[in-house]
Amino acid sequence: MEGANPFVATFETGRHYKVHRSYVWAGPAVAIGAVIVVGALNSIQAIVELAAAARAGALPFNPLFAVLVGLVGLAVLFGIMVGLYELAWRNMSYVFDEREFSYYSGIITKRRVHVPYARVQSVNHRASILQRIVGVCTVTIDSAGGSSNRGVRVPFLRLETSERMRAELFMRKAAVEAGMEAAIVYYPQADTGTHEGVQAERAQIAQRRSAAPVAPGRVVASAPVSWICPQCGNRNQGNFCGSCGAKAPEAMPAATQPAPQQPNALDQVAGVVGDWRGLYGGASTFGEQSVSYEYGLSNRELLLTAVSHDTPLAVALIVGLSFAVMLAFMLLIQDEVALFLSAIGLPVVVGSAIVTWVFGLITVLLSYGNFRARRRGSRIEIERGLLARESSGIDIQRVQSIEIRQSFIRRCIGYCEVSLGRIDTANEQNSSNNNSKMNAKGLVIHPFVKLNKVDEILDGLAPEFAGRPRVENCTPLPKQAMRRALLRRCIWYNWALYVVIGVVVCWAIAAVAVNAGDVTFASMTARAQYDRFMIVVLALVVVICAGITVARGFGAVLWARHSGYAWNQRYVLLANDGLSTSQSIVPRQKIQAAATRSNPFQRRLSLVTLQVVTAAGTNSTTSRLLDVPAEAGAAYLDWVKPRR
Amino acid sequence: MKEMPANQLDPRVKAVWRINDAIWITIIVACCALVVVPLSFALDEGGGLGGLVRIVFLVVIVLVYVVWLVVLPPIRFVRWRYEVSEDYLDIAKGIIWRKRYTIPFIRVQNTDTRQGPILRVFKLASVTVSTAAKEHEIPGLDFETAERLRDRAAELARLAREDV
């Protein structure tokens, strides 16, 4: 296609763009909602008291009047907040400059964040429930790691704008890298397809998409079908109208997408910026390419993901235990209620644990609901979330590591979670965003997959990693590792042991005090009761801790038997087995530093700890494997040295 | 075990470590004394254990000073070694937990020299090599060596890709 400029901008260079107007009311609405919920929870007691007073016919004021005052107060609060958000909105803008993206914000303290295009790592967006209803999302731009690691979060962008923004950022990055910033051409509203060149490019893209080789199996190739929005007459390609956000007519996606699939926001990233791949071979990063591999979660997998997830179970256990402890203390203190409590105690403990667990399950189900993972060009894209939706992607070149983890339950049933290590940016604007929990594990590309299927999904999603070493090729740890692991896990680092020691010491001190007569009992029965209680507690603690120690010992044996290390030309693999397992596969290119570490005991047996430091996570991630022979450690350090 | 990296730090760094540690230890000791001394006098009124507490405290202070100012610096100095080869930086350090790092220069994003007030008195500087993941500091090199090392590292690191 002659004369087609690959660098087509849909944002004008140097112009200040605003975020969507809904920012002004949606932000306060959420805050007011929170105020109402918190206020209601806090005033339950007051309401109960008022109800009692009303029954007695002695209300201090008219309830209707109180409700009115409350509503007016909320309205005033809402108004003030809208005013503040309005001010914030006026001071908030983003600019695509020649070489960097800038985000301006702040009412009194003006803040501006600049991200050079060359450092843009990934552009992700997520939408809360309210934002999904409005049709906006929050875009996060992560930049390359290092000491100057910074990220930008631009809130309340229309979905269409966010996708154009992603395209724009990667287009400009490519332009900067090719040294062709001057070639960037701005077509106003290029996304609506008014420009002829753009339309021609689009036709070409559509052709390429439909002709794209489709891998067998569950691959969905979605050819763009254009339609005209009934509300505003805008011509569109995606599932939503580009200018008013209306949903596309139902018939459209059904024809091309056999799988039951929710409207896919990324599908509407029309390839406006088009064909710069031709000029910049294969380095293309976004949505105009066809999907070469895609999968989701079946309902069964989704359910099992939640059931085998650690977090709900751990939270439920903690809640159950704390209820049990509370009950135990109440039993100790009050004799009259003891009988009643012991009757309902067990159901309360079990019930609270189960309710907590179910809530945890629902949370996991919602966050992994409608999970899609796909490979598009050089990007791996993940979308997930039933209510709040999150869409994040990573260029294959930016993958720092592959992590394959099994929690205890998953290990028992032979399933695992696969994630990609990636660089995350500590967000300076809002550090407590919901992302942080997910980011701690990297980008989860499959939350629940059978171990022997891992190769299949990795080969589909990231064929570049085909040459990685497998656990079968691992060199096992030397014999000395077993004894050291048992000592380490059952004695030195065994917290259960220290709990037992602490409890025994407390018991001894108490016994001394009782025997010395510092503590007096009301009667002999009270004394006997106390003794019985202490012995039961002690026995319980010892039994539980002994169980934990045995489990840890079992884990240590598993670790020493099945852990190992392997490296080949391009990758290093550290496999830590045990009750829960983890494998880290790191490309040699992504190792920031390699280290070995040894303590005096290890040196006596000439063992070292291997460490692989990568830039994944917000700062850095270190994967370790203990008790590797010293020669292997030296060989590993040599292997990391650049070859020529 | 592999042979150790070739270069040692400047011997004057021991004095820097001593001064630095002396300052920190003095601050910590002062804080502890604020708690321990009144406590020991309170104990005096009770049973007369206060004197013993004070003696133990004094012995601990002296021990800490001796260990950190006399015993540790020479050992630390002997253990701290580095080597700048053609394309990687090799560091070995640590007394009890011995660490050995290999940092390829193509991963290095920045190299700086830093000079705190104490280092400046001794005409020393420290070189910091930062990758996308971590910073590695070589403390206490004489100024010319530090500058040379920094320039060399920067030159080698120019090949590094900003994009991680």
XYZ file of C-alpha atoms in Angstrom, chain A residues 641-644, chain B residues 7 82-90 102-108 149 151-160:
32
model
C 28.493 -13.807 32.517
C 27.908 -12.345 29.068
C 29.162 -14.535 26.275
C 30.683 -13.215 23.138
C 40.603 -5.960 43.642
C 35.428 -6.771 43.517
C 36.543 -7.097 39.980
C 35.508 -5.190 36.900
C 36.021 -7.465 33.959
C 35.357 -6.788 30.316
C 31.613 -7.230 30.578
C 30.566 -8.065 34.086
C 31.059 -6.912 37.640
C 32.078 -9.482 40.204
C 27.759 -11.444 39.061
C 26.235 -8.384 37.421
C 26.405 -8.295 33.624
C 27.124 -4.749 32.453
C 24.525 -4.990 29.714
C 21.933 -4.921 32.508
C 23.361 -1.851 34.232
C 35.440 2.659 37.565
C 33.434 5.883 33.577
C 34.293 2.365 32.630
C 31.049 0.970 33.955
C 29.105 3.730 32.218
C 30.897 2.998 28.981
C 30.190 -0.702 29.233
C 26.662 -0.034 30.359
C 25.887 2.108 27.378
C 25.068 -1.078 25.544
C 22.411 -1.834 28.115
